[in-house]
Coordinates of C-alpha atoms in Angstrom, one line a residue:
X1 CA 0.0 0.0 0.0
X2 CA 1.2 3.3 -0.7
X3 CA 2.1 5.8 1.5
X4 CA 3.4 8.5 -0.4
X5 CA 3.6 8.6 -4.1
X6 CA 2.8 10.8 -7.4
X7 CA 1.9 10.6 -10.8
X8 CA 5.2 11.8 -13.5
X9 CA 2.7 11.8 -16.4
X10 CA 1.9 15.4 -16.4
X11 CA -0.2 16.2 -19.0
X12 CA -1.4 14.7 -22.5
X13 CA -2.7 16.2 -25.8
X14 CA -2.5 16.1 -29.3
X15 CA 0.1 17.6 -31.5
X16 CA -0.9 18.9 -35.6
X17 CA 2.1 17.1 -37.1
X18 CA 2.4 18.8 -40.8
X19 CA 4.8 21.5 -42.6
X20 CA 3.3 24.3 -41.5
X21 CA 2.4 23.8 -37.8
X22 CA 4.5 25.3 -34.8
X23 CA 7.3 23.5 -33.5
X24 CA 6.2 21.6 -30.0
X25 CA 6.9 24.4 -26.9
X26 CA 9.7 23.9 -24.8
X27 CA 9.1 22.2 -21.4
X28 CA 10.2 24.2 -18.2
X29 CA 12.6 23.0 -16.3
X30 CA 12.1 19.9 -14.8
X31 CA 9.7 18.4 -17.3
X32 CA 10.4 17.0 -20.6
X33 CA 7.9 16.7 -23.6
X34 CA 7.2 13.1 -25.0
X35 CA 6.2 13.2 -28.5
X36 CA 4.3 9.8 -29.9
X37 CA 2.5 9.0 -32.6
X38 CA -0.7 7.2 -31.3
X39 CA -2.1 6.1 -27.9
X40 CA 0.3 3.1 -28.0
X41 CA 3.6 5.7 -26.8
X42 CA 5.8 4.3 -29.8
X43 CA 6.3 6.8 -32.8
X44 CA 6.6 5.6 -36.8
X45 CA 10.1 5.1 -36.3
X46 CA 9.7 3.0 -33.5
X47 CA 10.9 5.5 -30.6
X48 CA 9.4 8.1 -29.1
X49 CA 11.0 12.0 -29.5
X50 CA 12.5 13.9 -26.2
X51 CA 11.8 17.6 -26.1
X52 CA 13.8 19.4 -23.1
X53 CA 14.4 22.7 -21.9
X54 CA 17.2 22.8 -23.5
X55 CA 17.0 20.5 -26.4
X56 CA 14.6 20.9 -29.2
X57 CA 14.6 18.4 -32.3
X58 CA 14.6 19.9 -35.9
X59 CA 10.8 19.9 -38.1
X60 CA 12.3 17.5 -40.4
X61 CA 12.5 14.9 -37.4
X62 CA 9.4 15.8 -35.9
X63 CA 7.6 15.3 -39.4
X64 CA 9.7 11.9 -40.2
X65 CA 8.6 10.6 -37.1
X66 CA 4.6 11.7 -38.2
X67 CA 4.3 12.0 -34.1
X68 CA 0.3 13.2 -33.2
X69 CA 0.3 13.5 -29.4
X70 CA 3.1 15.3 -27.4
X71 CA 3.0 14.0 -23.6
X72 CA 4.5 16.4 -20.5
X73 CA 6.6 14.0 -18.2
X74 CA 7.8 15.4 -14.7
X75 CA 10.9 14.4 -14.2
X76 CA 11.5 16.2 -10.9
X77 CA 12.6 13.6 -7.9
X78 CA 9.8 13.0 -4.9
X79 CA 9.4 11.0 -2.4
X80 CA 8.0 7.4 -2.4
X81 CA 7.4 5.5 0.5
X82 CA 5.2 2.1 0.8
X83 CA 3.7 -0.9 2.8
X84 CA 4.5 -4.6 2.4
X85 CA 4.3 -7.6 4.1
X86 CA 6.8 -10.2 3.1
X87 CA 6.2 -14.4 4.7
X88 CA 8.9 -15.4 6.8
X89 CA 10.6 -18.8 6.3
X90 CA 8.5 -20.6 7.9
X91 CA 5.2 -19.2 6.8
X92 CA 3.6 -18.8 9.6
X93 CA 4.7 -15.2 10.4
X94 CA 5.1 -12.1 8.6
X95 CA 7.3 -9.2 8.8
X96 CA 5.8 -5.7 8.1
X97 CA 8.1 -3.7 6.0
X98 CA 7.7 -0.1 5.0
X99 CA 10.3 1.3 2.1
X100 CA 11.0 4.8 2.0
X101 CA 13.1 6.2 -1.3
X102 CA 13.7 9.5 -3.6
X103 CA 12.2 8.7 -7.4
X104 CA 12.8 10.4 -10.5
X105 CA 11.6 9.8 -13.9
X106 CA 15.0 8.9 -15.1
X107 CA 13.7 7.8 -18.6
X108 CA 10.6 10.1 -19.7
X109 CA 9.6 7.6 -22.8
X110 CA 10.0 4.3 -20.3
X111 CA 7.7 6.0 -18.3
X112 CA 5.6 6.5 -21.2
X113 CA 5.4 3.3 -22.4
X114 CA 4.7 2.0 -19.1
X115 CA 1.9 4.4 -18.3
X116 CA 3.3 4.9 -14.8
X117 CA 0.6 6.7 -12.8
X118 CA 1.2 5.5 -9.8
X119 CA 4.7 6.0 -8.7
X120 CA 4.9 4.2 -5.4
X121 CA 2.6 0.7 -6.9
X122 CA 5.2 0.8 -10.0
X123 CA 8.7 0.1 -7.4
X124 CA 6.6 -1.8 -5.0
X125 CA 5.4 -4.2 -8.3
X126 CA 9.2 -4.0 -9.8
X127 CA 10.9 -5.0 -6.1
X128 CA 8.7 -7.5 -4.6
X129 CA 9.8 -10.6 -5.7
X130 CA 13.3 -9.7 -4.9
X131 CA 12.1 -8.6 -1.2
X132 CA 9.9 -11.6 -1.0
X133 CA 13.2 -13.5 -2.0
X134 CA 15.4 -12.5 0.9
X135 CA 12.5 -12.6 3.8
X136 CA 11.4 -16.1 3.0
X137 CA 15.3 -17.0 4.3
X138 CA 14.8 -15.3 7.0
X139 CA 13.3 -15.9 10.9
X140 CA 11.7 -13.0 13.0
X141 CA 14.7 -13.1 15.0
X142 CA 16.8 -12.2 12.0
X143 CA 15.0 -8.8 11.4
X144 CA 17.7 -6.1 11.8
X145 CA 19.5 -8.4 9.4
X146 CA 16.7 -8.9 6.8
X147 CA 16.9 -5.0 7.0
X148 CA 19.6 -4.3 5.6
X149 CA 19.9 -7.0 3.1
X150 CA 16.6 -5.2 1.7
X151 CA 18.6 -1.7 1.9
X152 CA 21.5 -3.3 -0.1
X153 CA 18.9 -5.1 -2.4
X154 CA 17.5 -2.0 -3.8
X155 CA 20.8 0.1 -3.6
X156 CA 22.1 -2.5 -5.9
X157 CA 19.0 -2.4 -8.8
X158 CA 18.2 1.8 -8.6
X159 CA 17.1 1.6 -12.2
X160 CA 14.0 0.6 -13.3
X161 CA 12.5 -0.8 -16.7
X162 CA 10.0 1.3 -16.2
X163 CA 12.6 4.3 -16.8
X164 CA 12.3 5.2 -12.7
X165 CA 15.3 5.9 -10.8
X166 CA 15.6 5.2 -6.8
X167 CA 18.3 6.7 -4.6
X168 CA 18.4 7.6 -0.5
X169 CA 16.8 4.5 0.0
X170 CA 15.6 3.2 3.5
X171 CA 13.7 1.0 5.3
X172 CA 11.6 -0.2 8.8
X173 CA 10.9 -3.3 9.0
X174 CA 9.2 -5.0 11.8
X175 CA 8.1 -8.6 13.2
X176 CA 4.8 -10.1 13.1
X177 CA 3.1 -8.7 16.3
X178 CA 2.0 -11.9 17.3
X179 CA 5.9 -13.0 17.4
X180 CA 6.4 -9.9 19.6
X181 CA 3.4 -11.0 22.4
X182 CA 5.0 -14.6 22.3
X183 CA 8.1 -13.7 23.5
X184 CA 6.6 -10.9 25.8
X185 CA 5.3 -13.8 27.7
X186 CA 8.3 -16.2 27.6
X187 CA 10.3 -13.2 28.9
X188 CA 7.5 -12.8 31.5
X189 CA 8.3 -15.9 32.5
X190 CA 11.6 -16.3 32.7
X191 CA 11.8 -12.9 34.7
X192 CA 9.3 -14.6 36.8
X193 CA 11.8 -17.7 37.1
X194 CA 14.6 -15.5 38.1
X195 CA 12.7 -13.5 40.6
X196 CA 11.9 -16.4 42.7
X197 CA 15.9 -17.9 42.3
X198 CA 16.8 -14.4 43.6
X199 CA 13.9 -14.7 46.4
X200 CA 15.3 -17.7 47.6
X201 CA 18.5 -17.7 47.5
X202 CA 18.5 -14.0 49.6
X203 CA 16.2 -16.0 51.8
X204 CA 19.2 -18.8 51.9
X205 CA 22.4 -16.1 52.0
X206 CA 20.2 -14.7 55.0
X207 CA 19.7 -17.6 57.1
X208 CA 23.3 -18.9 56.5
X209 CA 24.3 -15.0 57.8
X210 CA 22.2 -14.5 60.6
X211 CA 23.0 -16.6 63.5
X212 CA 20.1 -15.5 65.7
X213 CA 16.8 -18.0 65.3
X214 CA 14.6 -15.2 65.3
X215 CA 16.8 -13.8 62.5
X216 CA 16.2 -17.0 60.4
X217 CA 12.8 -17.4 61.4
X218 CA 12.4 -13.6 59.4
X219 CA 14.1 -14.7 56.7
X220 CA 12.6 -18.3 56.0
X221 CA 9.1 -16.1 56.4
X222 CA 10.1 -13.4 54.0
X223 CA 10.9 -16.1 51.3
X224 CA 8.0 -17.8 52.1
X225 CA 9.3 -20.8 53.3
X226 CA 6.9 -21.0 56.5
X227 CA 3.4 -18.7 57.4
X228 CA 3.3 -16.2 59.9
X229 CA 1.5 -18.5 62.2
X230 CA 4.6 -20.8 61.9
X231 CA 6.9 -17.6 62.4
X232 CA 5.1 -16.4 65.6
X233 CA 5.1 -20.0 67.1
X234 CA 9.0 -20.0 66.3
X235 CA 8.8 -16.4 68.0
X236 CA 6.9 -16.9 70.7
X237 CA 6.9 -13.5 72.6
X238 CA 4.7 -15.1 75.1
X239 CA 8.1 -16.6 77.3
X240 CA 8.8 -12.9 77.7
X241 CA 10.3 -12.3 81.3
X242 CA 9.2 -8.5 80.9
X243 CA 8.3 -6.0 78.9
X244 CA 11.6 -4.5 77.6
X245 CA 12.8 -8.0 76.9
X246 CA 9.3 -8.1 74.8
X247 CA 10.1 -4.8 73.1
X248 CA 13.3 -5.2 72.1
X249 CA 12.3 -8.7 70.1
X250 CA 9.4 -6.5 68.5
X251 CA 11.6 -3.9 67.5
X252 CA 14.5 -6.0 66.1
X253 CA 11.4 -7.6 63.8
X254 CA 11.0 -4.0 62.8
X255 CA 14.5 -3.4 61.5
X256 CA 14.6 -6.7 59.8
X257 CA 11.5 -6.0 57.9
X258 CA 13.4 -3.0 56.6
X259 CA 15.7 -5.0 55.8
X260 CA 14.1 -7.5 54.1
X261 CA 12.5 -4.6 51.7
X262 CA 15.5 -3.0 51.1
X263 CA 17.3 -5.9 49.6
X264 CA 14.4 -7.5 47.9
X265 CA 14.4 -10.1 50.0
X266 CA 9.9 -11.0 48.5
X267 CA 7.7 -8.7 46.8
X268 CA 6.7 -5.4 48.7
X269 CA 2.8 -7.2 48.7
X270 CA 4.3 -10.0 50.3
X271 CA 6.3 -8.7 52.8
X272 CA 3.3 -5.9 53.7
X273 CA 1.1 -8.6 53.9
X274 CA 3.2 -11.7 56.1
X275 CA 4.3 -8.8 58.2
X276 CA 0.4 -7.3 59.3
X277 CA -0.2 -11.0 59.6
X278 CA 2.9 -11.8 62.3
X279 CA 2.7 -8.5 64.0
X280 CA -1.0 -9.1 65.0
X281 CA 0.0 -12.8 66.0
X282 CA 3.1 -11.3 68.2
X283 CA 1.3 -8.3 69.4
X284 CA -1.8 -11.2 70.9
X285 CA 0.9 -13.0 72.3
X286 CA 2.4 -10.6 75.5
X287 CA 1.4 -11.0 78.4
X288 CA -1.0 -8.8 79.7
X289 CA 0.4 -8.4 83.1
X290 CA 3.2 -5.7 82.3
X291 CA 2.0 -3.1 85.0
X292 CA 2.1 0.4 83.2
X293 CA 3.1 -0.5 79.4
X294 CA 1.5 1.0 76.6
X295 CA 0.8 -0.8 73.1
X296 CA 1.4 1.3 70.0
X297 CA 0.4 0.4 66.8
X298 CA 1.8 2.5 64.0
X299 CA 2.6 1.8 60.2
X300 CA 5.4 0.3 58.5
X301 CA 7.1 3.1 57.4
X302 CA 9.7 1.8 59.9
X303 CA 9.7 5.2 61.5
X304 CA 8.0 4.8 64.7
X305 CA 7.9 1.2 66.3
X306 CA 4.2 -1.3 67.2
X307 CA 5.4 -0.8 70.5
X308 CA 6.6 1.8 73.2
X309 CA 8.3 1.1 76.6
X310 CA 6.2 2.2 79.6
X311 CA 7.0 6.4 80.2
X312 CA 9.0 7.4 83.4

């Protein structure tokens, strides 16, 4: 499908061939006037008469040549750009190319002959076999190569049998889209595959590091090795001898739930989640007969502790 494209075939009308008629006018610049002899663009003597701006014939070869229409070609260079979708090797995807290129009528009577109208279908009819050639060699992971194979292609072959010439040639190309969703969602999940290697093996390095139970007990929870109910059993705040002893377990919870965030040790949901879960559990477990302690429960933000040692 075209993108961008233009018609070189100007204008068309007839021309009084005979001794006494005018010669043809001269073309401006940039155009050159075609002169034919019937609607088939080939002249008595078999080829068609060039009129530029700066070249005019002489009456004797205009009246040989018995020419009756005279047809204004632009030869001015434009830019071309189209669509085309070219099969992979295996068929069963397609890549989605889109070539962009400068075209000039290089050969006014080709152009002629070949009633080019339609610049942009012309080189898209011309090229495709030879782009359909090099894709069907070629995989969807191959597609920055298959690019500029195409780019040498057509650098190679700028002239055209239909008297077009193509120059600052380009090109995008891109895979199927379907291709490009399938390996979205193997990528998916291998990144899911390596998030939970990572997980666990932090969870490991952790429990290898810290020597305190409690300290492994936070990091087999964080890598979701055991539930908060487990965790709290394995806590168990309810052998507390006092309250500060009970405080300073809940507060060195706190600072390794920072630091289980701040190293990635399970997904922020996780870790927000287990840790409401074993605060709640811990919180239900001290004993209620601390004589003027006060239970604070605040957010995670690691800021202010869940609990606050009894004021002098």
């Amino acid at each position: 499908m075209a993108r961008e494209t233009y018609n070189p075939i100007f204008s068309s009308k007839p021309y009084k061939n005979s001794r006494f008629s005018r010669l043809p006018d001269l073309p401006a610049p940039g155009f050159v006037n075609v002169l034919t002899f019937g609607q088939n663009g080939i002249g008595s003597t078999g080829t068609p008469l060039l009129i530029s701006d700066t070249h005019m014939p002489t009456k004797q070869t205009i009246l040989a040549g018995k020419y009756d229409c005279q047809t204004l070609i632009d030869i001015r260079p434009y830019s071309v750009s189209f669509d085309e979708t070219l099969y992979s090797v295996d068929h069963n995807y397609t890549f989605q190319l889109t070539m962009y290129m400068t075209v000039y009528a290089e050969k006014p009577d080709q152009v002629l002959i070949y009633r080019v109208e339609d610049t942009a279908a012309a080189v898209q009819r011309a090229l495709r076999p030879g782009l359909q050639e090099l894709a069907c060699q070629r995989g969807m992971e191959e597609t920055a190569k298959l690019r500029q194979e195409i780019v040498d292609f057509v650098n190679r072959t700028p002239h055209l049998n239909s008297g077009l010439c193509l120059s600052e040639v380009s090109a995008q190309l891109r895979p199927d889209q379907r291709y490009i969703k399938l390996q979205a969602g193997i990528q998916a999940l291998h990144d899911k595959k390596h998030y939970e290697t990572v997980r666990a093996g932090i969870a490991e390095d952790l429990s290898k590091l810290y020597e305190d139970p409690a300290k492994q007990v936070f990091a087999e929870l964080a890598a979701g090795h055991i539930t908060p109910e487990e965790a709290a059993d394995r806590l168990n705040l309810k052998g507390a001898a006092n309250f500060d002893e009970a405080y300073r377990s809940a507060e060195a919870f706190l600072r390794m739930f920072k630091e289980a965030q701040n190293i990635g040790a399970g997904s922020p949901e996780f870790l927000d989640q287990s840790a409401d879960q074993l605060f709640s559990i811990l919180l239900s477990q001290i004993p209620h007969n601390f004589q003027g302690n006060t239970l604070i429960l605040e957010d995670k933000s690691g800021k202010n502790p869940r609990l606050a040692p009894p004021e002098d």
